[in-house]
Short mmCIF file of C-alpha atoms and ligand atoms in Angstrom, two decimals:
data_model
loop_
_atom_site.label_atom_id
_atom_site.label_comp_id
_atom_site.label_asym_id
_atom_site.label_seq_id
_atom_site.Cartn_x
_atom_site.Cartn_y
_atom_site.Cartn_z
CA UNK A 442 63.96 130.60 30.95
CA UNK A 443 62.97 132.03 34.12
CA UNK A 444 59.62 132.06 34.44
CA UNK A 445 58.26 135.39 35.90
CA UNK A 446 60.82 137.39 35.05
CA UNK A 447 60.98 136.33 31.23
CA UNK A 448 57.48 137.53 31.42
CA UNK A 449 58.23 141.03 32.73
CA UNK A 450 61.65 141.02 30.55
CA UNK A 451 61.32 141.57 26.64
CA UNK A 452 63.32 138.61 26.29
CA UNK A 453 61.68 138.43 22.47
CA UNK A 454 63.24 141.36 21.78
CA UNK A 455 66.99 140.76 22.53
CA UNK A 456 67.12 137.98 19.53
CA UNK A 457 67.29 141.16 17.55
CA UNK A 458 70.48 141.98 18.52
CA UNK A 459 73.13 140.22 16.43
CA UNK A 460 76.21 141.46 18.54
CA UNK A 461 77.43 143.47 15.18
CA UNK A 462 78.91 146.35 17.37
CA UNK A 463 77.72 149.20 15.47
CA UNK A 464 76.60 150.93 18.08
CA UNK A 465 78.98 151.13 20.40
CA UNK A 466 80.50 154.59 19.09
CA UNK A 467 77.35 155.66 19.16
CA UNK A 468 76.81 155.08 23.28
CA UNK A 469 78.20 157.77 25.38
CA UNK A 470 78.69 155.55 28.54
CA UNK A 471 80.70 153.21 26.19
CA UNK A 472 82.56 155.86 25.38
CA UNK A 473 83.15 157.54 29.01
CA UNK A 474 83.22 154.08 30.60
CA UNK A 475 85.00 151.94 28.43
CA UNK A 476 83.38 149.07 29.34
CA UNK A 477 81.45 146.13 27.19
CA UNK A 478 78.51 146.14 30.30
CA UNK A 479 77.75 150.06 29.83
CA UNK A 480 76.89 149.43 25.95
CA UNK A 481 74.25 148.85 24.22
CA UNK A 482 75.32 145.43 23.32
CA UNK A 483 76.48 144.31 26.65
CA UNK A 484 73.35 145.29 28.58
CA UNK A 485 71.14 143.68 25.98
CA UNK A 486 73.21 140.12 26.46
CA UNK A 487 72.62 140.99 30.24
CA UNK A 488 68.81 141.01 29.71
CA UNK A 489 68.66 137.89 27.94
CA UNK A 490 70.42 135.94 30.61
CA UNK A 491 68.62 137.38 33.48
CA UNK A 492 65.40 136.32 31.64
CA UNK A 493 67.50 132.80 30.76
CA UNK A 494 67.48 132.95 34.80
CA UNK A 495 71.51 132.46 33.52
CA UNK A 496 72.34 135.05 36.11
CA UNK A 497 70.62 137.16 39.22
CA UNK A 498 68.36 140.05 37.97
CA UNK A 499 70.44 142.46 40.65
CA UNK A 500 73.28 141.95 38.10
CA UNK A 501 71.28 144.38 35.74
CA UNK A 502 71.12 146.62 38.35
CA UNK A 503 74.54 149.33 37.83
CA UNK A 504 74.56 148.50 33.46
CA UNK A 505 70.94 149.76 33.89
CA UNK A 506 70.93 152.83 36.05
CA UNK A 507 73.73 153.91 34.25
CA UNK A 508 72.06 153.97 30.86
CA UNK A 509 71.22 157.50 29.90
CA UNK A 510 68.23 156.12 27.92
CA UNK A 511 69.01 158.45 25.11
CA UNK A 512 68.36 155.64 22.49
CA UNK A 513 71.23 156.31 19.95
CA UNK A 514 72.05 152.95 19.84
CA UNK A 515 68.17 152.37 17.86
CA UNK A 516 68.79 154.73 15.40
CA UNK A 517 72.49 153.16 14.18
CA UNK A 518 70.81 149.62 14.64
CA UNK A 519 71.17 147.87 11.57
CA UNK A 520 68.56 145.17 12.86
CA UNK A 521 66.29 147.59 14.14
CA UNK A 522 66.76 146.54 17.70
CA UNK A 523 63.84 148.10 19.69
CA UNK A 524 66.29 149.01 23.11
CA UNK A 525 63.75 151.36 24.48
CA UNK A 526 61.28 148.07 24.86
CA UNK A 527 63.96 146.02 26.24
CA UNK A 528 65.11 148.71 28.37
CA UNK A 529 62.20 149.90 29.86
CA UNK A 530 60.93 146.18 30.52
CA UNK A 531 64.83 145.74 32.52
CA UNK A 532 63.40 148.70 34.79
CA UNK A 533 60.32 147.51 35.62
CA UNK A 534 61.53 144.21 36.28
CA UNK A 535 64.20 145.86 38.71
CA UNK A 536 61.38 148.27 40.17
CA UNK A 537 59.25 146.18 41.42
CA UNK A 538 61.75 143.63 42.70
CA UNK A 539 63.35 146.63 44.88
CA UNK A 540 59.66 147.93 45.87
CA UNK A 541 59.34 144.56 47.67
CA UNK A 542 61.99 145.02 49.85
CA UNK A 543 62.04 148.83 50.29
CA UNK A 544 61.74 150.32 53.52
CA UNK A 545 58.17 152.24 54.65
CA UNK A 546 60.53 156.10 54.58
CA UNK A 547 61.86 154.86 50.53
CA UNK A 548 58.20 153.82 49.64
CA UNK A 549 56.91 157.09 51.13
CA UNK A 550 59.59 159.57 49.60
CA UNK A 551 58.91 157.53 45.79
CA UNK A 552 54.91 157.90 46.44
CA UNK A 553 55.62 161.82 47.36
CA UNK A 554 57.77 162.06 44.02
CA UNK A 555 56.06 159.96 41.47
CA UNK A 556 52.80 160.97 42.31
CA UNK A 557 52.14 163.62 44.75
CA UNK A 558 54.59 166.24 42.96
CA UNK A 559 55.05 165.47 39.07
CA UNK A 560 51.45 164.54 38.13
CA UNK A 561 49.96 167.51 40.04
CA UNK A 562 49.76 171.03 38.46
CA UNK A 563 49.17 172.98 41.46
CA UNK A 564 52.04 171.26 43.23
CA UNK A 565 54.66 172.32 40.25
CA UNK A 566 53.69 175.64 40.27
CA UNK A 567 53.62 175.96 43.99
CA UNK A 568 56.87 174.88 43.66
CA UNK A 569 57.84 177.48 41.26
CA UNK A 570 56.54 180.41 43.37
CA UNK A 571 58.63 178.92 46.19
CA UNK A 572 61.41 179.17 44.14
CA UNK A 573 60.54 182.47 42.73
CA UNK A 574 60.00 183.77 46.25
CA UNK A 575 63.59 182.53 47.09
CA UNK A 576 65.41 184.07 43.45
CA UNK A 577 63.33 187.38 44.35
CA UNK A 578 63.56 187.61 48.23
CA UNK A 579 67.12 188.26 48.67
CA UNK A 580 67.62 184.57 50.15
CA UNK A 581 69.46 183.14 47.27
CA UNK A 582 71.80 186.54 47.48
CA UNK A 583 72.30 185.58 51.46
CA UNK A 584 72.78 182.23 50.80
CA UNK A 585 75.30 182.71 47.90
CA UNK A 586 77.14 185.42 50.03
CA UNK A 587 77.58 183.80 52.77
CA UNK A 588 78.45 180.45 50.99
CA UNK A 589 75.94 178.45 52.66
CA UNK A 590 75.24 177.46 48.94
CA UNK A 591 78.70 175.34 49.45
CA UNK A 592 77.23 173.14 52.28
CA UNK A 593 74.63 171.54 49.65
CA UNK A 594 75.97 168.16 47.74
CA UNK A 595 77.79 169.44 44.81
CA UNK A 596 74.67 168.09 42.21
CA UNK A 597 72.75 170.43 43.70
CA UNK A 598 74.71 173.07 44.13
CA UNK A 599 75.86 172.51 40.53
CA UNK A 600 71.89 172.92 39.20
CA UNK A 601 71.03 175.59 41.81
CA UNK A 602 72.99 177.80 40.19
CA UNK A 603 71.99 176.63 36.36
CA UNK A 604 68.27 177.45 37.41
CA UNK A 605 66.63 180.05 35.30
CA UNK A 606 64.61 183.36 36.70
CA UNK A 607 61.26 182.38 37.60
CA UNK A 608 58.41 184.16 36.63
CA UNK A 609 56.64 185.50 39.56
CA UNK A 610 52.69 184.33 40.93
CA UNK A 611 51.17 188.09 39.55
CA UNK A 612 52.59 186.86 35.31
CA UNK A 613 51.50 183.12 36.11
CA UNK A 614 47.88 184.80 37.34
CA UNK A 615 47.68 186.42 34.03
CA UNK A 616 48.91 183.98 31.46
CA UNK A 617 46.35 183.21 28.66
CA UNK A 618 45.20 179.80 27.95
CA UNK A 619 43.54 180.55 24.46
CA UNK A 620 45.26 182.73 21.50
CA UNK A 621 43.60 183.48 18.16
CA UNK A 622 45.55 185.28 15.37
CA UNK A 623 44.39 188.56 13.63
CA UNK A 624 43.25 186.15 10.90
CA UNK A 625 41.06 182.96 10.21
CA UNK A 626 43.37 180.28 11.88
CA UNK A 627 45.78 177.76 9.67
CA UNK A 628 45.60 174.89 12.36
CA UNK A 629 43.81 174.82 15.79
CA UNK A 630 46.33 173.55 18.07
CA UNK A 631 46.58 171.83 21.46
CA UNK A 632 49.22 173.35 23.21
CA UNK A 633 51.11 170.91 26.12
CA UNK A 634 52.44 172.55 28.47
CA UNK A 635 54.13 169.94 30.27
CA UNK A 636 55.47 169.77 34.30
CA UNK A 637 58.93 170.86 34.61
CA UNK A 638 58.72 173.15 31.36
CA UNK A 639 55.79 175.28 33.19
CA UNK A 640 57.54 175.25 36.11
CA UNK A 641 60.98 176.20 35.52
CA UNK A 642 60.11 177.84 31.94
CA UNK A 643 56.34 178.95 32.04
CA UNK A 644 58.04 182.31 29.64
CA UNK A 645 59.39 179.84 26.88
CA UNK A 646 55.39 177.88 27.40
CA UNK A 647 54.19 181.24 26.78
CA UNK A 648 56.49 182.55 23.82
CA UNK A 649 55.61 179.32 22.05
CA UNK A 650 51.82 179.92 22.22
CA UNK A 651 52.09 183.69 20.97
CA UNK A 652 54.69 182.51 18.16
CA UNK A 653 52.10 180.29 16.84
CA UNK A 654 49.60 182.78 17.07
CA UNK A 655 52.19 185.56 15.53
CA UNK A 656 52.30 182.65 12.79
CA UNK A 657 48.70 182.32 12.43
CA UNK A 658 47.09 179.61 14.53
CA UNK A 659 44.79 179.36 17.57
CA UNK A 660 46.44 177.92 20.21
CA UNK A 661 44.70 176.42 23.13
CA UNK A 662 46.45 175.05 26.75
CA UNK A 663 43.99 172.41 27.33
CA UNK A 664 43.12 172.54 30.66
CA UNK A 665 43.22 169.18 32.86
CA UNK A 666 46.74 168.17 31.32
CA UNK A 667 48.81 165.94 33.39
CA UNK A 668 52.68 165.55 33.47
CA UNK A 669 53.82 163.58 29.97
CA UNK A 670 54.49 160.10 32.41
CA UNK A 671 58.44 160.11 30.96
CA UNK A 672 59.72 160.21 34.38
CA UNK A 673 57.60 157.45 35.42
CA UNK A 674 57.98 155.26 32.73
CA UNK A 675 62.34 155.99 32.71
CA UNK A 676 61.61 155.14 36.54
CA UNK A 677 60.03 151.49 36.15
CA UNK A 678 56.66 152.89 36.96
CA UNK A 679 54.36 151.77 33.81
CA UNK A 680 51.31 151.71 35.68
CA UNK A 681 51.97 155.13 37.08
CA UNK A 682 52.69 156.73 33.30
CA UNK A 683 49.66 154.54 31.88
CA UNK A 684 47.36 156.84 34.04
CA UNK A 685 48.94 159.88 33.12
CA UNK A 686 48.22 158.47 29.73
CA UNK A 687 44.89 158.01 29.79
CA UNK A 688 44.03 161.70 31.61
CA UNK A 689 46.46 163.41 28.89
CA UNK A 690 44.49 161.59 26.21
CA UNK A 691 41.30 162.40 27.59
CA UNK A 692 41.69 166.29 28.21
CA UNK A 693 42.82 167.00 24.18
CA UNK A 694 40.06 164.88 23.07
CA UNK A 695 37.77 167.53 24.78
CA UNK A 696 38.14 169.96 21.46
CA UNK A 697 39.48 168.83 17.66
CA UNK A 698 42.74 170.02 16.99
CA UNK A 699 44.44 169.88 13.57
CA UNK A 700 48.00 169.03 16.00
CA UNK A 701 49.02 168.58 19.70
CA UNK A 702 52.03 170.50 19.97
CA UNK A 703 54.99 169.89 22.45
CA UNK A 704 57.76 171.85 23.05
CA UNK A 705 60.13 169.42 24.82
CA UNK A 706 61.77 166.56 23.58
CA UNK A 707 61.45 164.07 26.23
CA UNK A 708 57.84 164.85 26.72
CA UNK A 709 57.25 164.89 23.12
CA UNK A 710 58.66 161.56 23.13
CA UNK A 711 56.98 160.13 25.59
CA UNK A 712 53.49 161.07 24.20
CA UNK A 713 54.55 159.77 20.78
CA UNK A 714 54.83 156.11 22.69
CA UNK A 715 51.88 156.46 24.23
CA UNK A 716 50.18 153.41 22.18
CA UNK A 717 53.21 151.21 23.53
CA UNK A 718 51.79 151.54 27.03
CA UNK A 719 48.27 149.93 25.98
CA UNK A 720 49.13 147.20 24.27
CA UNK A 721 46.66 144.34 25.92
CA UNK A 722 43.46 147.43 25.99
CA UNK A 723 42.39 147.80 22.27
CA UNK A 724 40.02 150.52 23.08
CA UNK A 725 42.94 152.39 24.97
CA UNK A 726 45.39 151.96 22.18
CA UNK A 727 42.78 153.37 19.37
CA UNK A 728 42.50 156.39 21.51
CA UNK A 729 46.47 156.66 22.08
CA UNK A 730 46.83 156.30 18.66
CA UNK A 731 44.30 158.79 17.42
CA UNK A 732 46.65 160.64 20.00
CA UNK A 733 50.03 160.04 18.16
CA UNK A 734 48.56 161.03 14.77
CA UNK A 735 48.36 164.96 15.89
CA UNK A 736 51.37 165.11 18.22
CA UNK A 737 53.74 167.02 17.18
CA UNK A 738 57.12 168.54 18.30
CA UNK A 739 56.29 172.48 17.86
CA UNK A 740 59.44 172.67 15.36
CA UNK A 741 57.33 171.10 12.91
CA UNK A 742 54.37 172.65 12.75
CA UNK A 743 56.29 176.21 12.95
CA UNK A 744 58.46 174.91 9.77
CA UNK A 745 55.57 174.48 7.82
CA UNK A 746 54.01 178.41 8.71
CA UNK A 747 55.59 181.89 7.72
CA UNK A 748 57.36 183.27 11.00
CA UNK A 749 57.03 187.36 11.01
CA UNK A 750 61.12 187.88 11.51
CA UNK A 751 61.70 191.16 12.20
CA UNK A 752 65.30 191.30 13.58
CA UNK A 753 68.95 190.38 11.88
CA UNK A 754 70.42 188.53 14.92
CA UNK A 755 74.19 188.44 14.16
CA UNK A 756 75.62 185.64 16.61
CA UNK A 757 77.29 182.03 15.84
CA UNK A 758 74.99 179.60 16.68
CA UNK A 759 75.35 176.06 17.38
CA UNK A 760 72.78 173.19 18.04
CA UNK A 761 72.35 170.84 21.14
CA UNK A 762 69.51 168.60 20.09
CA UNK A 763 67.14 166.36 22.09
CA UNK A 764 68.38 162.95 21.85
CA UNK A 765 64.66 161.94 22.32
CA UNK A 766 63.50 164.62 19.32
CA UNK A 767 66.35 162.70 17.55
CA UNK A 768 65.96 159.03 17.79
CA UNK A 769 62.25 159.12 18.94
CA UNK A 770 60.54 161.52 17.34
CA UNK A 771 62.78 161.49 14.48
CA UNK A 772 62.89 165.02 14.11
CA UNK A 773 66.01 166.63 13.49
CA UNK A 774 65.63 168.91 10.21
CA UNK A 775 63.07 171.22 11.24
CA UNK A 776 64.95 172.92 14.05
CA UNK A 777 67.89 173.46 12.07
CA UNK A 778 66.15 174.95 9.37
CA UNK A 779 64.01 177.34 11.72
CA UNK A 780 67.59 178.62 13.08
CA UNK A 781 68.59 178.85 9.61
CA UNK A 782 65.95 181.25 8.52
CA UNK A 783 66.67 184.00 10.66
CA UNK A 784 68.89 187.16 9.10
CA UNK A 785 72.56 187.00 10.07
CA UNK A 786 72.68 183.47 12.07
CA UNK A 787 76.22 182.31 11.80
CA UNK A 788 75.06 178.50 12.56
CA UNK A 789 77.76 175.89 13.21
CA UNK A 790 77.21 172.13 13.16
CA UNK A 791 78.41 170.22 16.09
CA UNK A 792 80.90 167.49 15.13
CA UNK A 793 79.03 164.92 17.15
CA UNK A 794 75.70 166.72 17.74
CA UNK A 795 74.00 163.50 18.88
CA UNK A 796 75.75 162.41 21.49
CA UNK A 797 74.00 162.75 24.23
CA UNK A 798 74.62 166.27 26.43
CA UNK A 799 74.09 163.93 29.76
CA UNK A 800 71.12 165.13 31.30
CA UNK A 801 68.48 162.30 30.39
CA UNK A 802 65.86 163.19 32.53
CA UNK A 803 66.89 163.32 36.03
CA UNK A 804 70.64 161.00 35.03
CA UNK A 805 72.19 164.04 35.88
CA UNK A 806 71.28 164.15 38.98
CA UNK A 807 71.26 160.61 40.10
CA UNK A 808 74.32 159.51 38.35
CA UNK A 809 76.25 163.16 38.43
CA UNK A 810 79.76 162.25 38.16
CA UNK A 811 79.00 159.83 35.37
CA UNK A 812 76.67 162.84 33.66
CA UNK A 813 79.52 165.13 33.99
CA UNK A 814 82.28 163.16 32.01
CA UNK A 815 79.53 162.58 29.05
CA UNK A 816 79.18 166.84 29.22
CA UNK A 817 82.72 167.51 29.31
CA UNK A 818 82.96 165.46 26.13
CA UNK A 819 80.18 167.26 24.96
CA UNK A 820 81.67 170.91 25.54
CA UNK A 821 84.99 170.05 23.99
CA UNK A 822 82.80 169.72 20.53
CA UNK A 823 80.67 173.08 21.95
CA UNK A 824 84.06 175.07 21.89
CA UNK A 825 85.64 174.14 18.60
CA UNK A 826 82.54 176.05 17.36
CA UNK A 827 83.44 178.52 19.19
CA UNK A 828 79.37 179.93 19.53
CA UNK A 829 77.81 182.75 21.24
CA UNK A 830 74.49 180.41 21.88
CA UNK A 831 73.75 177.06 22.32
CA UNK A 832 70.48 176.19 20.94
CA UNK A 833 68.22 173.02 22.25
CA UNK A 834 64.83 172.00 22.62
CA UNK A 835 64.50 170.50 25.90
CA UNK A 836 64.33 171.86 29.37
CA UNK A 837 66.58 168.91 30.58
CA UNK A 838 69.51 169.86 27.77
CA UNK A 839 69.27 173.35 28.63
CA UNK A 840 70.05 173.42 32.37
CA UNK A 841 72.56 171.02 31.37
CA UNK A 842 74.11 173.08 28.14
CA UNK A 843 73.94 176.25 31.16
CA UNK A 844 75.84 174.18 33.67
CA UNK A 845 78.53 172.91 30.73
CA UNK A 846 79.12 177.06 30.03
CA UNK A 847 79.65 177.42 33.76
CA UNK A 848 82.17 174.50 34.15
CA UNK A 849 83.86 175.28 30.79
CA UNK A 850 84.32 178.62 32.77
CA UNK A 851 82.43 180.52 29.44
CA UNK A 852 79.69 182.18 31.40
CA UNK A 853 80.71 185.76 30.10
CA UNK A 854 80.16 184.71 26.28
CA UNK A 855 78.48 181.62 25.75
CA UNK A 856 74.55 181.70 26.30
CA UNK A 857 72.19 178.17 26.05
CA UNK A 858 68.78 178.99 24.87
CA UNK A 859 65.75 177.56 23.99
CA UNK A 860 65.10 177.46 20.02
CA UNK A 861 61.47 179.21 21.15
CA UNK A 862 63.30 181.60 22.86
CA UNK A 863 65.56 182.25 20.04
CA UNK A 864 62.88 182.87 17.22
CA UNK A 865 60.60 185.02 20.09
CA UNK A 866 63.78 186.90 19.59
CA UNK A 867 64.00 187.24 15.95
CA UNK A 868 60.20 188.13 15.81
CA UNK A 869 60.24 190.85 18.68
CA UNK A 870 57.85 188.95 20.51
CA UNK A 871 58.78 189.22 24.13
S1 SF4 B 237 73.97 147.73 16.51
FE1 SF4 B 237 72.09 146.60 17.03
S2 SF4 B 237 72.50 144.51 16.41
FE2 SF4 B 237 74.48 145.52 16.48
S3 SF4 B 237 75.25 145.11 18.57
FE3 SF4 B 237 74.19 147.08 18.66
S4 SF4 B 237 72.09 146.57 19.26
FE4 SF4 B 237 73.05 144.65 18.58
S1 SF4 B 238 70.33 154.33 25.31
FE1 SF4 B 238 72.18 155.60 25.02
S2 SF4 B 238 73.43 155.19 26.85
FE2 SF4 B 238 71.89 153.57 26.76
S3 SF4 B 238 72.85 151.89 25.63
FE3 SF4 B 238 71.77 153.11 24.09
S4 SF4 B 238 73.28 154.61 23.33
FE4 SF4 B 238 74.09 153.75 25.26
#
């Protein structure tokens, strides 16, 4: 074996595959690539002989980037193969190998990304007033108009477009950060409000914490929360997500809470595997796990409450879920039944509705082509059910589901919407 990097490899963990090939229809880039080296299988025999030192670790380089990480292949695992582990360990391997060699500009631009912009709360919202400023300004009209829009690459261009209205800096000013209902609260909750969701969707943050109020809960948004660490720890960067960790941990242990609620299924995930990340501190991993015990996707604590419906919402309805709410979190009932409860809901099952939509973080954006033949797979299932919304649960899977409408050319008929914004809906809560 070779030595350091069967340390930094979970080379343990790969004797759990036993090459059955159950999960390749499960794997989207199997399916859209076609290839044994973009499975599940494949890149697992790739880790093993890159930790056997039985071929370069560069080799892992492509089979790796191009996994969406959406962890299907774990849940169809007959042997319970732990791919997250063994994928994550294949990135941090290939991380740090690159950061040796990177240039000062590429260590600079990762530092600005990883940890002056995600992990800062002032800089995400700065950065949705900027973009509020140009939605509101007229610039985005100018730019459209006079197709300067065209010059950008077409990945931006493509999610430009597929970017909701922001809320401007006079609502963000006034947002509450503690609801009580009218009565004696069920559950005190811990409300997270994550990076990206308060940035791009601070209205579906806010709808969540008045729907748990509406439903009888005080709902707090602890302040001093930090960015979930997903897109660190996707990225390589363990010790980066292990702080954002530890400061997550420590602001929600500031009050009790009966549950820490999430309303995104990549961040949800990534706090559920919090404990992972501390695995040689004890002390850490107690605190982590007290963590875990109350962490919740909000889908579950809402299915368990009485939701004051007041409108019949007569629309078909079909469902996009998380593949991290899926196959991490293991929730996948509790959704589906809250869409089921409200009056007149036509809902349609997807055929396939966990294969993975192709967004995966920030896949879409690095790997766009290969993100765009796993959505156009996707939308052929999306239009045999012919809806008039998309439901997810993930601000990733919703710009994505929005830019599948716009490709599919449905924009006129076909809406993608939060599940929180949905059941706002249905209880007249703005
Ligand atoms: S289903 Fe599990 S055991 Fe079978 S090939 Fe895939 S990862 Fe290996
Ligand atoms: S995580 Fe998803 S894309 Fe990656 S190997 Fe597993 S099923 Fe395939």
């Amino acid at each position: 074996m070779s030595g350091d990097l069967s340390k930094k490899l979970a080379y343990d963990e790969t004797f759990d595959c036993i090459q059955c090939g159950s999960c390749l229809p499960a794997c989207p880039t199997y399916k859209t690539m076609g290839t044994e080296t973009q499975s599940p299988r494949g890149r697992i025999n790739l880790v093993k002989m890159a930790a056997e030192g039985k071929i370069e670790i560069d080799k892992l380089q492509e089979p790796i980037d191009l996994c969406l990480g959406c962890r299907a292949c774990e849940t169809v695992c007959p042997t319970n193969v732990q791919y997250g582990r063994i994928l994550e360990s294949a990135k941090e391997a290939l991380r740090e190998k690159e950061e040796a060699s990177a240039s000062p500009v590429k260590k600079f631009e990762e530092n600005l990304f990883y940890n002056q912009v995600f992990p800062k709360r002032h800089v995400m919202n700065t950065i949705g007033r900027l973009l509020w400023f140009y939605q509101r300004s007229g610039l985005k009209t100018v730019f459209h108009k006079t197709g300067m829009n065209h010059w950008l690459p077409e990945h931006l261009e493509t999610f430009e477009q597929a970017v909701p209205d922001i809320s401007g800096p006079g609502y963000r000013h006034h947002r509450p950060s503690r609801l009580y209902p009218d009565q004696k609260p069920i559950y005190k909750i811990g409300f997270f409000r994550g990076c990206i969701m308060d940035a791009l969707f601070d209205r579906i943050n806010d709808q969540s914490m008045r729907l748990l109020a509406a439903a009888g809960c005080e709902v707090v948004a602890v302040e001093g929360q930090a960015c979930c660490g997903a897109l660190h720890e996707h990225g390589g960067r363990t010790g980066q997500a292990r702080e954002l960790a530890k400061h997550n941990i420590e602001a929600f242990e500031r009050e009790s809470f009966d549950y820490i609620v999430n309303n995104a299924g990549g961040c949800g995930a990534m706090l559920n595997e919090y404990p992972h990340l501390f695995q040689d501190d004890r002390a850490w991993q107690e605190r982590a796990d007290r963590f875990v015990r109350k962490s919740v996707d909000i889908s579950v604590v809402l299915a368990k409450l009485k939701l004051p419906f007041k409108k019949t919402i007569r629309q078909r309805v079909t469902f996009q879920p998380s593949c991290h709410m899926t196959n991490v979190q293991k929730v996948t009932e509790e959704p589906r039944a809250l869409i089921r409860k409200i009056k007149g809901i036509d809902f349609r099952e997807l055929d396939d509705p966990d294969f993975c939509c192709g967004s995966a973080g920030i896949y879409n954006v690095v790997n766009f082509d290969e993100s765009m033949k796993i959505l156009d797979v996707k939308m052929v299932d999306v239009k045999d059910k012919n809806p008039d919304l998309i439901v997810t649960t993930n601000p990733g899977c919703l710009l994505q589901m929005k830019v599948g409408i716009e490709r599919e050319g449905l924009s006129d008929r076909v809406k993608a919407v939060h599940l929180i914004e949905l059941l706002a809906e249905a209880c007249d809560l703005e």
